[in-house]
CSV table of C-alpha atoms and ligand atoms in Angstrom, one decimal:
chain,number,residue,atom,x,y,z
A,1,MET,CA,93.8,106.5,-31.4
A,2,ILE,CA,91.2,104.6,-33.5
A,3,LYS,CA,92.4,101.2,-34.5
A,4,VAL,CA,90.9,99.5,-37.6
A,5,ILE,CA,91.3,95.9,-38.7
A,6,THR,CA,90.5,94.1,-41.9
A,7,TYR,CA,91.2,90.7,-43.5
A,8,GLY,CA,91.6,89.1,-46.8
A,9,THR,CA,93.5,86.8,-49.1
A,10,PHE,CA,94.6,89.7,-51.4
A,11,ASP,CA,95.5,87.3,-54.2
A,12,MET,CA,96.9,89.2,-57.2
A,13,LEU,CA,96.1,92.5,-55.5
A,14,HIS,CA,93.9,94.7,-57.6
A,15,TYR,CA,92.0,98.0,-57.6
A,16,GLY,CA,89.1,96.6,-55.6
A,17,HIS,CA,91.4,95.5,-52.8
A,18,ARG,CA,93.3,98.8,-52.8
A,19,ARG,CA,90.0,100.8,-52.6
A,20,LEU,CA,88.9,98.6,-49.7
A,21,LEU,CA,92.2,99.3,-47.9
A,22,GLU,CA,92.0,103.0,-48.5
A,23,ARG,CA,88.5,103.3,-47.1
A,24,ALA,CA,89.4,101.0,-44.2
A,25,LYS,CA,92.4,103.3,-43.4
A,26,ALA,CA,90.2,106.4,-43.5
A,27,LEU,CA,87.9,104.9,-40.8
A,28,GLY,CA,90.6,105.5,-38.2
A,29,ASP,CA,94.2,106.3,-37.3
A,30,TYR,CA,95.9,102.9,-37.5
A,31,LEU,CA,95.2,100.0,-39.9
A,32,ILE,CA,95.9,96.4,-39.2
A,33,VAL,CA,95.6,94.0,-42.2
A,34,GLY,CA,95.2,90.3,-41.7
A,35,VAL,CA,96.4,88.3,-44.7
A,36,THR,CA,95.2,84.7,-44.8
A,37,ALA,CA,97.6,81.8,-44.5
A,38,GLU,CA,97.6,79.1,-47.2
A,39,ASP,CA,96.2,76.4,-44.9
A,40,PHE,CA,93.4,78.7,-43.6
A,41,ASP,CA,92.4,79.5,-47.2
A,42,ARG,CA,92.3,75.8,-48.0
A,43,THR,CA,90.1,74.9,-45.1
A,44,ARG,CA,87.6,77.7,-46.1
A,45,GLY,CA,87.5,76.2,-49.7
A,46,LYS,CA,89.8,78.8,-51.4
A,47,ILE,CA,92.0,76.4,-53.4
A,48,ASN,CA,92.7,78.6,-56.4
A,49,VAL,CA,95.0,81.2,-54.7
A,50,ARG,CA,97.9,81.9,-57.0
A,51,GLN,CA,100.3,83.8,-54.9
A,52,THR,CA,102.3,82.7,-51.9
A,53,LEU,CA,101.5,84.2,-48.5
A,54,MET,CA,104.8,86.2,-48.7
A,55,ASP,CA,103.9,87.6,-52.1
A,56,ARG,CA,100.5,88.6,-50.9
A,57,ILE,CA,101.9,90.2,-47.8
A,58,GLU,CA,104.4,92.1,-49.9
A,59,ASN,CA,101.6,93.4,-52.2
A,60,VAL,CA,99.6,94.7,-49.2
A,61,ARG,CA,102.8,96.3,-47.7
A,62,ALA,CA,103.5,98.0,-51.1
A,63,THR,CA,100.2,99.8,-51.0
A,64,GLY,CA,101.6,101.8,-48.1
A,65,LEU,CA,98.2,101.7,-46.4
A,66,ALA,CA,98.8,99.1,-43.7
A,67,ASP,CA,100.4,100.2,-40.4
A,68,GLU,CA,100.7,96.6,-39.4
A,69,ILE,CA,100.3,93.3,-41.2
A,70,ILE,CA,99.4,90.0,-39.4
A,71,VAL,CA,98.7,86.5,-40.7
A,72,GLU,CA,95.2,84.9,-40.3
A,73,GLU,CA,95.7,81.3,-39.5
A,74,TYR,CA,92.6,79.9,-37.8
A,75,GLU,CA,88.8,80.0,-37.6
A,76,GLY,CA,87.8,82.4,-34.8
A,77,GLN,CA,91.1,84.3,-34.8
A,78,LYS,CA,89.4,87.6,-35.5
A,79,ILE,CA,88.0,87.7,-31.9
A,80,ASP,CA,91.5,87.0,-30.5
A,81,ASP,CA,93.0,89.7,-32.7
A,82,ILE,CA,90.4,92.3,-31.8
A,83,LEU,CA,91.0,91.7,-28.1
A,84,ARG,CA,94.8,91.4,-28.4
A,85,TYR,CA,95.3,94.5,-30.5
A,86,ASP,CA,92.6,96.5,-28.8
A,87,VAL,CA,90.7,97.1,-32.1
A,88,ASP,CA,87.9,99.7,-32.3
A,89,ILE,CA,86.6,98.9,-35.8
A,90,PHE,CA,86.4,95.7,-37.9
A,91,THR,CA,85.7,96.2,-41.5
A,92,VAL,CA,85.3,94.1,-44.6
A,93,GLY,CA,83.6,94.3,-48.0
A,94,THR,CA,79.8,94.0,-48.5
A,95,ASP,CA,80.2,90.5,-50.0
A,96,TRP,CA,80.3,89.5,-46.3
A,97,VAL,CA,77.3,91.4,-45.1
A,98,GLY,CA,75.8,89.7,-41.9
A,99,LYS,CA,78.6,87.1,-41.7
A,100,PHE,CA,80.7,89.1,-39.2
A,101,ASP,CA,77.8,90.6,-37.1
A,102,TYR,CA,79.0,88.4,-34.2
A,103,LEU,CA,82.0,90.7,-33.9
A,104,ASN,CA,79.7,93.5,-32.7
A,105,ASP,CA,80.2,92.1,-29.2
A,106,TYR,CA,83.9,93.1,-29.4
A,107,CYS,CA,84.1,96.2,-31.6
A,108,LYS,CA,82.2,98.2,-34.2
A,109,VAL,CA,81.6,96.3,-37.5
A,110,ILE,CA,81.4,98.2,-40.8
A,111,TYR,CA,80.8,96.6,-44.2
A,112,LEU,CA,82.3,98.7,-47.0
A,113,GLU,CA,80.7,98.7,-50.5
A,114,ARG,CA,82.5,96.1,-52.6
A,115,THR,CA,84.0,97.4,-55.9
A,116,GLU,CA,82.0,96.0,-58.7
A,117,GLY,CA,83.5,94.6,-61.9
A,118,ILE,CA,86.8,93.3,-60.6
A,119,SER,CA,87.9,90.2,-58.7
A,120,SER,CA,90.8,87.9,-58.2
A,121,THR,CA,88.7,85.0,-59.7
A,122,GLU,CA,88.1,87.0,-62.9
A,123,ILE,CA,91.8,87.9,-63.2
A,124,ARG,CA,92.8,84.3,-62.7
A,125,THR,CA,90.3,83.0,-65.2
A,126,GLU,CA,91.0,85.5,-67.9
A,127,GLU,CA,94.7,85.1,-67.7
A,128,SER,CA,94.8,81.4,-68.7
A,129,LEU,CA,92.0,79.1,-69.5
A,130,THR,CA,93.1,75.5,-70.1
A,131,ARG,CA,90.7,73.7,-72.5
A,132,LEU,CA,90.4,70.3,-70.8
A,133,GLY,CA,88.9,67.3,-72.5
A,134,ILE,CA,87.9,64.2,-70.6
A,135,VAL,CA,88.1,60.6,-71.6
A,136,GLY,CA,86.7,57.4,-70.0
A,137,ASP,CA,83.8,56.0,-68.1
A,138,ILE,CA,80.8,57.9,-66.8
A,139,PRO,CA,81.1,57.3,-63.0
A,140,HIS,CA,84.7,58.5,-62.9
A,141,LEU,CA,84.0,61.4,-65.2
A,142,ARG,CA,81.0,62.6,-63.3
A,143,LYS,CA,83.0,62.9,-60.1
A,144,PHE,CA,85.8,64.7,-62.1
A,145,VAL,CA,83.4,67.1,-63.7
A,146,ASN,CA,81.7,68.0,-60.5
A,147,GLU,CA,85.0,68.6,-58.7
A,148,SER,CA,86.4,70.6,-61.6
A,149,LYS,CA,83.7,73.2,-60.9
A,150,TYR,CA,85.6,74.2,-57.7
A,151,VAL,CA,88.8,74.9,-59.7
A,152,ASN,CA,89.5,78.1,-61.6
A,153,GLY,CA,91.3,78.0,-64.9
A,154,ALA,CA,89.7,75.1,-66.8
A,155,GLU,CA,87.1,75.0,-69.4
A,156,LEU,CA,85.8,71.5,-70.3
A,157,SER,CA,86.1,71.1,-74.0
A,158,GLY,CA,84.1,67.8,-74.4
A,159,ALA,CA,84.1,64.1,-73.5
A,160,CYS,CA,85.1,61.0,-75.2
A,161,LEU,CA,83.3,58.0,-73.7
A,162,SER,CA,84.4,54.3,-73.5
A,163,ASP,CA,82.5,52.2,-76.1
A,164,SER,CA,79.9,50.8,-73.8
A,165,GLN,CA,78.7,54.1,-72.5
A,166,ASN,CA,75.4,55.7,-73.3
A,167,GLU,CA,75.9,59.1,-74.9
A,168,TYR,CA,72.6,60.5,-73.8
A,169,GLU,CA,73.2,59.8,-70.1
A,170,ILE,CA,76.4,61.9,-70.1
A,171,ILE,CA,74.8,64.7,-72.1
A,172,GLU,CA,71.9,64.9,-69.8
A,173,ASN,CA,73.8,64.7,-66.6
A,174,ILE,CA,77.1,66.4,-67.4
A,175,GLU,CA,76.1,68.6,-70.3
A,176,LEU,CA,79.2,68.1,-72.4
A,177,ASP,CA,79.7,67.5,-76.0
A,178,VAL,CA,80.4,63.8,-76.7
A,179,VAL,CA,83.0,63.5,-79.4
A,180,ASP,CA,85.6,60.9,-80.7
A,181,PHE,CA,89.1,60.8,-79.3
A,182,ASP,CA,90.8,62.7,-82.2
A,183,THR,CA,88.3,65.5,-82.2
A,184,LEU,CA,88.6,65.9,-78.5
A,185,ILE,CA,92.4,66.1,-78.7
A,186,GLN,CA,92.2,68.7,-81.4
A,187,ARG,CA,90.0,71.0,-79.4
A,188,SER,CA,91.8,70.6,-76.1
A,189,ASP,CA,95.0,71.9,-74.5
A,190,ALA,CA,95.0,69.0,-72.0
A,191,VAL,CA,93.1,65.8,-71.4
A,192,TYR,CA,92.1,63.8,-68.3
A,193,ILE,CA,92.1,60.1,-69.0
A,194,SER,CA,90.2,57.6,-66.9
A,195,SER,CA,89.5,54.9,-69.4
A,196,PHE,CA,90.1,51.2,-68.9
A,197,PRO,CA,93.8,50.7,-67.8
A,198,SER,CA,94.7,48.7,-70.9
A,199,LYS,CA,93.8,51.7,-73.1
A,200,HIS,CA,95.9,54.3,-71.1
A,201,TYR,CA,99.2,53.8,-72.8
A,202,GLU,CA,97.9,54.3,-76.4
A,203,GLN,CA,95.6,57.2,-75.4
A,204,VAL,CA,98.3,59.0,-73.4
A,205,LYS,CA,100.9,58.5,-76.1
A,206,GLU,CA,98.5,59.9,-78.8
A,207,ALA,CA,97.7,63.0,-76.7
A,208,LEU,CA,101.3,63.6,-75.8
A,209,SER,CA,102.5,63.3,-79.3
A,210,LYS,CA,100.0,65.9,-80.4
A,211,GLY,CA,101.6,68.2,-77.7
A,212,LYS,CA,98.7,68.0,-75.2
A,213,HIS,CA,99.2,67.9,-71.4
A,214,VAL,CA,97.8,64.7,-69.8
A,215,LEU,CA,96.4,63.8,-66.4
A,216,CYS,CA,95.8,60.0,-66.4
A,217,GLU,CA,94.4,57.8,-63.7
A,218,ALA,CA,96.9,55.4,-62.3
A,219,PRO,CA,98.3,53.1,-63.5
A,220,LEU,CA,99.6,55.0,-66.4
A,221,GLY,CA,100.4,51.8,-68.3
A,222,LEU,CA,100.6,48.1,-67.7
A,223,SER,CA,104.3,47.9,-68.2
A,224,HIS,CA,107.2,49.8,-66.8
A,225,ASN,CA,108.8,50.4,-70.2
A,226,GLU,CA,105.6,52.0,-71.4
A,227,CYS,CA,105.5,54.3,-68.5
A,228,GLU,CA,109.2,55.3,-68.9
A,229,GLU,CA,108.5,55.9,-72.6
A,230,LEU,CA,105.5,58.1,-71.8
A,231,PHE,CA,107.4,60.3,-69.4
A,232,GLU,CA,110.3,60.7,-72.0
A,233,LEU,CA,107.8,61.6,-74.6
A,234,ALA,CA,106.2,64.2,-72.3
A,235,ASP,CA,109.7,65.8,-71.7
A,236,LYS,CA,110.5,65.7,-75.4
A,237,LYS,CA,107.2,67.5,-76.2
A,238,GLY,CA,107.6,69.9,-73.3
A,239,VAL,CA,104.2,69.0,-71.9
A,240,ILE,CA,103.0,67.9,-68.4
A,241,LEU,CA,102.2,64.2,-67.8
A,242,MET,CA,100.8,63.6,-64.3
A,243,GLU,CA,99.4,60.4,-62.8
A,244,ALA,CA,96.0,61.0,-61.1
A,245,LEU,CA,96.0,59.5,-57.7
A,246,LYS,CA,93.7,61.6,-55.5
A,247,THR,CA,95.2,60.3,-52.2
A,248,ALA,CA,98.5,61.9,-53.1
A,249,PHE,CA,96.8,65.3,-53.0
A,250,SER,CA,94.9,65.0,-49.8
A,251,THR,CA,96.3,67.3,-47.1
A,252,ALA,CA,96.1,64.7,-44.3
A,253,PHE,CA,98.1,62.2,-46.4
A,254,SER,CA,100.8,64.6,-47.5
A,255,ARG,CA,101.2,65.9,-44.0
A,256,LEU,CA,101.5,62.5,-42.4
A,257,LEU,CA,104.3,61.6,-44.9
A,258,LEU,CA,106.1,64.8,-43.8
A,259,LEU,CA,105.6,64.0,-40.1
A,260,ALA,CA,106.9,60.5,-40.6
A,261,LYS,CA,109.9,61.7,-42.5
A,262,SER,CA,110.7,64.3,-39.9
A,263,GLY,CA,111.4,61.7,-37.3
A,264,LYS,CA,108.2,61.9,-35.2
A,265,ILE,CA,108.0,58.2,-34.8
A,266,GLY,CA,111.8,57.5,-35.0
A,267,LYS,CA,113.3,55.4,-37.7
A,268,ILE,CA,110.5,53.8,-39.8
A,269,VAL,CA,110.6,50.0,-39.8
A,270,SER,CA,107.3,49.1,-41.4
A,271,VAL,CA,104.7,50.5,-43.7
A,272,ASP,CA,101.5,48.5,-43.9
A,273,ALA,CA,98.6,49.5,-46.1
A,274,VAL,CA,95.3,47.8,-46.7
A,275,CYS,CA,92.8,48.8,-49.4
A,276,THR,CA,89.8,46.6,-49.8
A,277,SER,CA,86.2,47.0,-51.1
A,278,LEU,CA,83.6,44.4,-51.9
A,279,SER,CA,82.9,46.1,-55.2
A,280,TYR,CA,83.0,43.0,-57.4
A,281,THR,CA,81.1,39.8,-57.3
A,282,PRO,CA,83.4,36.9,-58.4
A,283,ALA,CA,82.3,34.3,-60.9
A,284,THR,CA,80.8,36.7,-63.5
A,285,THR,CA,81.6,35.5,-67.0
A,286,ALA,CA,84.7,36.8,-68.8
A,287,LYS,CA,82.3,38.8,-71.1
A,288,GLU,CA,80.6,40.5,-68.2
A,289,ARG,CA,84.0,41.3,-66.7
A,290,GLU,CA,85.0,43.5,-69.7
A,291,GLY,CA,85.6,47.0,-68.5
A,292,ILE,CA,85.9,46.0,-64.8
A,293,TRP,CA,89.1,47.0,-63.2
A,294,ASN,CA,91.0,44.2,-61.5
A,295,THR,CA,92.4,44.6,-57.9
A,296,MET,CA,95.9,45.5,-59.0
A,297,CYS,CA,94.8,48.4,-61.2
A,298,ALA,CA,92.0,49.6,-58.9
A,299,TRP,CA,93.9,49.5,-55.6
A,300,GLY,CA,97.6,48.8,-56.3
A,301,PRO,CA,98.8,52.4,-57.1
A,302,THR,CA,97.0,53.9,-54.1
A,303,ALA,CA,98.2,51.2,-51.6
A,304,LEU,CA,101.8,51.5,-52.9
A,305,LEU,CA,101.8,55.3,-52.5
A,306,PRO,CA,102.9,55.3,-48.8
A,307,VAL,CA,105.4,52.5,-49.3
A,308,PHE,CA,107.4,54.3,-52.0
A,309,GLY,CA,106.6,57.7,-50.6
A,310,LEU,CA,108.3,56.8,-47.3
A,311,LEU,CA,110.8,54.0,-48.0
A,312,GLY,CA,111.8,54.9,-51.6
A,313,LYS,CA,112.9,52.6,-54.3
A,314,ASN,CA,115.8,50.9,-52.8
A,315,TYR,CA,114.1,47.7,-51.8
A,316,GLU,CA,116.0,44.5,-52.0
A,317,SER,CA,113.1,42.3,-53.1
A,318,TYR,CA,109.4,41.9,-53.1
A,319,GLU,CA,106.9,39.0,-53.6
A,320,ILE,CA,103.4,39.2,-55.0
A,321,THR,CA,100.7,36.7,-54.0
A,322,SER,CA,97.3,36.8,-55.7
A,323,LEU,CA,94.0,35.1,-55.8
A,324,THR,CA,92.6,35.4,-59.3
A,325,GLU,CA,89.6,34.5,-61.3
A,326,LYS,CA,89.9,30.9,-62.4
A,327,ASP,CA,89.7,31.6,-66.1
A,328,ASP,CA,91.7,34.8,-66.0
A,329,LYS,CA,95.1,35.0,-64.3
A,330,GLN,CA,95.2,38.7,-65.0
A,331,PHE,CA,92.1,39.4,-63.0
A,332,ASP,CA,93.1,39.4,-59.3
A,333,LEU,CA,90.4,39.3,-56.6
A,334,TYR,CA,92.9,39.7,-53.8
A,335,THR,CA,96.7,40.5,-53.8
A,336,LYS,CA,99.3,40.8,-51.1
A,337,ILE,CA,102.7,42.3,-51.7
A,338,ASN,CA,105.6,42.0,-49.2
A,339,PHE,CA,108.6,44.2,-49.5
A,340,ASN,CA,112.1,43.8,-48.0
A,341,TYR,CA,114.1,46.9,-47.6
A,342,PRO,CA,117.6,46.9,-46.1
A,343,THR,CA,116.3,48.3,-42.8
A,344,ALA,CA,112.6,48.1,-43.1
A,345,THR,CA,109.6,46.0,-44.3
A,346,ALA,CA,106.4,46.9,-46.0
A,347,SER,CA,103.2,45.1,-46.9
A,348,VAL,CA,100.3,46.0,-49.2
A,349,MET,CA,97.0,44.1,-49.0
A,350,ILE,CA,94.4,44.9,-51.7
A,351,GLY,CA,91.2,43.3,-52.7
A,352,LYS,CA,88.0,43.8,-54.7
A,353,ALA,CA,86.5,40.6,-53.5
A,354,VAL,CA,88.0,40.3,-50.0
A,355,LYS,CA,87.2,42.5,-47.1
A,356,SER,CA,89.5,43.6,-44.3
A,357,GLU,CA,90.2,46.7,-42.1
A,358,SER,CA,91.4,49.2,-44.6
A,359,GLU,CA,93.9,51.1,-42.4
A,360,LEU,CA,97.4,52.4,-42.9
A,361,ILE,CA,100.0,51.9,-40.2
A,362,ILE,CA,103.5,53.3,-40.3
A,363,SER,CA,105.6,51.8,-37.5
A,364,GLY,CA,108.7,53.4,-36.1
A,365,VAL,CA,111.1,52.7,-33.3
A,366,ASN,CA,109.5,55.4,-31.1
A,367,GLY,CA,105.9,55.1,-32.0
A,368,TYR,CA,103.5,54.7,-35.0
A,369,ILE,CA,101.1,56.6,-37.2
A,370,TYR,CA,97.6,55.2,-37.4
A,371,VAL,CA,95.3,56.2,-40.2
A,372,PRO,CA,91.8,54.7,-39.8
A,373,SER,CA,89.8,53.1,-42.6
A,374,PRO,CA,89.3,54.3,-45.4
A,375,TRP,CA,92.8,55.8,-45.1
A,376,TRP,CA,93.0,56.8,-48.8
A,377,LYS,CA,90.4,59.5,-48.2
A,378,THR,CA,91.0,60.4,-44.6
A,379,ASP,CA,90.9,63.8,-43.0
A,380,TYR,CA,92.4,62.5,-39.8
A,381,PHE,CA,95.3,60.5,-38.4
A,382,GLU,CA,97.0,59.8,-35.1
A,383,LEU,CA,100.5,59.7,-33.8
A,384,ARG,CA,100.6,57.0,-31.1
A,385,TYR,CA,103.2,56.3,-28.5
A,386,GLU,CA,103.9,53.9,-25.7
A,387,ASN,CA,102.6,56.5,-23.2
A,388,PRO,CA,99.1,57.4,-24.5
A,389,ALA,CA,99.5,60.8,-22.9
A,390,ASN,CA,101.9,61.7,-25.7
A,391,ASN,CA,99.5,60.7,-28.5
A,392,ARG,CA,98.6,63.4,-31.0
A,393,ARG,CA,95.6,63.7,-33.3
A,394,TYR,CA,95.6,65.6,-36.6
A,395,PHE,CA,92.6,66.8,-38.6
A,396,TYR,CA,92.7,68.3,-42.0
A,397,GLN,CA,89.8,69.4,-44.2
A,398,LEU,CA,89.4,67.1,-47.2
A,399,ASP,CA,87.0,68.3,-49.8
A,400,GLY,CA,86.0,66.2,-52.8
A,401,GLU,CA,88.2,63.3,-51.8
A,402,GLY,CA,91.3,65.2,-53.0
A,403,ILE,CA,90.1,65.3,-56.6
A,404,ARG,CA,89.8,69.1,-56.7
A,405,TYR,CA,93.3,69.5,-55.3
A,406,GLU,CA,94.6,67.1,-57.9
A,407,ILE,CA,92.9,69.1,-60.7
A,408,ALA,CA,94.3,72.4,-59.2
A,409,SER,CA,97.8,70.9,-59.1
A,410,PHE,CA,97.6,69.7,-62.7
A,411,LEU,CA,96.4,73.1,-63.9
A,412,LYS,CA,99.1,74.8,-62.0
A,413,SER,CA,101.7,72.5,-63.5
A,414,VAL,CA,100.3,73.2,-67.0
A,415,ARG,CA,100.3,77.0,-66.3
A,416,THR,CA,103.8,77.1,-64.9
A,417,GLY,CA,105.4,74.3,-67.0
A,418,LYS,CA,106.7,72.7,-63.8
A,419,ALA,CA,105.4,69.6,-62.2
A,420,ALA,CA,103.6,70.8,-59.1
A,421,SER,CA,102.6,67.3,-57.8
A,422,TYR,CA,103.1,65.5,-54.5
A,423,LEU,CA,103.3,62.3,-56.7
A,424,THR,CA,106.8,62.2,-57.9
A,425,ARG,CA,107.8,60.6,-61.2
A,426,ASP,CA,110.0,58.1,-59.2
A,427,THR,CA,106.9,56.9,-57.3
A,428,SER,CA,104.9,56.5,-60.5
A,429,LEU,CA,107.7,54.5,-62.1
A,430,GLU,CA,108.1,52.3,-59.1
A,431,ILE,CA,104.4,51.6,-59.1
A,432,SER,CA,104.6,50.7,-62.8
A,433,LYS,CA,107.2,48.0,-62.0
A,434,VAL,CA,104.9,46.3,-59.6
A,435,VAL,CA,102.0,46.4,-62.0
A,436,ASP,CA,104.3,45.1,-64.7
A,437,ARG,CA,105.4,42.2,-62.6
A,438,PHE,CA,101.8,41.2,-61.9
A,439,TYR,CA,100.9,41.3,-65.6
A,440,SER,CA,103.8,39.2,-66.5
A,441,GLY,CA,102.4,36.5,-64.3
A,442,ASP,CA,105.3,36.7,-61.8
A,443,PHE,CA,103.4,36.0,-58.6
A,444,LYS,CA,102.5,33.2,-56.3
A,445,SER,CA,98.9,32.0,-57.0
A,446,LEU,CA,96.4,31.2,-54.3
A,447,ASN,CA,94.1,29.5,-56.7
B,501,C2G,N1,87.0,93.4,-52.1
B,501,C2G,C1,86.4,94.5,-52.6
B,501,C2G,N2,86.1,94.6,-53.9
B,501,C2G,C2,86.5,93.6,-54.8
B,501,C2G,C3,87.2,92.5,-54.3
B,501,C2G,C4,87.4,92.4,-52.9
B,501,C2G,O1,86.0,95.5,-51.8
B,501,C2G,N3,86.2,93.7,-56.1
B,501,C2G,C5,87.3,93.3,-50.6
B,501,C2G,C6,86.6,92.1,-50.0
B,501,C2G,O2,85.3,92.4,-49.6
B,501,C2G,C7,87.5,92.0,-48.7
B,501,C2G,C8,88.9,92.4,-49.2
B,501,C2G,O3,88.7,93.1,-50.4
B,501,C2G,O4,87.1,92.8,-47.7
B,501,C2G,C9,89.8,91.2,-49.5
B,501,C2G,O5,89.1,90.3,-50.4
B,501,C2G,P1,89.6,88.8,-50.7
B,501,C2G,O6,91.1,88.8,-50.9
B,501,C2G,O7,88.7,88.2,-51.6
B,501,C2G,O8,89.5,88.1,-49.2
B,501,C2G,P2,88.2,87.5,-48.6
B,501,C2G,O9,88.0,86.1,-49.1
B,501,C2G,O10,87.0,88.4,-48.8
B,501,C2G,O11,88.5,87.4,-47.1
B,501,C2G,O12,89.1,86.1,-43.2
B,501,C2G,C10,89.2,86.6,-44.5
B,501,C2G,C11,88.1,87.6,-44.7
B,501,C2G,O13,87.0,87.0,-44.3
B,501,C2G,C12,87.9,88.2,-46.1
């Protein structure tokens, strides 16, 4: 009996896939089809897959061509499978020519002509293209535009720049139409807003009231009431409002939250997050400071993410302590926030003009989770125990600092009409309360 094996994602199974499977089957007597797991696809950069693993397996099964279906979960698995299933022929489309020649050491390798004129990418793109406008400052926007290239389903409809920006620079480097806010809203289905935080509320409100979906850099507004109002408006208009916090979309971060919640370190008693960068030189004049994000806005939402994500909103109290610019109590150079929960504590240390080890530590009664600096864009963390022999290390691929996953989640939410975000509305609203308290001047000053 000649055994044949082939692999693929088989997203939105189409004629090209079916033809490949038919010809693979015809090469022998028994066909094994390996369908890629979601995590495996993500590590090989396929972040636009629409269907779940189970749906994709069902579609392959429904062709009636596979005698056996297996799941492909890791790099190098093909060698294991060929040996384990005693495979005679490995086959795949000609888009992979040369890439799998190394399997010739284990079985015969045959590349089958790829069917031209059809692909999952084209089907996904044709089905729903979201016209996405971008608003804000060039450095933020450039990253966003570059990352959006990895995500299917969006067409950038133009850019609205903050006042001080040079139009030509963005046109030359990003190649986008620069237009005013109203024009941008008119020609877009959704907008990404990364302007100065004090502008967020008005811009988000304007976009939502015109029925546009919004992805806005955190913080969404400077007051809690504003944020609540914006979410209510989004519901009323039936559109998606999502806060953009790239860390929330990184695989390592979301997995460590799950591990912590599933009791791996026992009951959690402390969450301590540090985010610092020497990205600001104090003592610039108030004029020069215009457009520069203070510490609370630049770092607060990110650092608060693990606190609210793990301990929730039922804290008893918290205090904020800040060192601010002498002439501006709303411009913090350094801020410390200490939380008291009924059975846990948490601390957040953030600074744009103070440097410290920017790590995240989640302590439990049985052990702790250690995420090295800079934890907000990590691909790695450790579970540590009293006995080091029990320690575990976890690695997850992180591409584009999480921004491309954030864009993919936003577009999925827009497409399905359901929030598909790791960042819950509760967390966003809790973050807004802290930002609100800081702006109302309710903190201990170190000046
Ligand atoms: N295919 C084809 N014609 C198309 C599209 C796809 O012949 N128009 C083939 C591909 O060459 C592949 C199979 O159908 O052999 C599945 O394609 P995908 O779902 O795109 O999977 P792919 O990313 O190619 O994964 O480990 C996974 C394998 O490496 C292949």
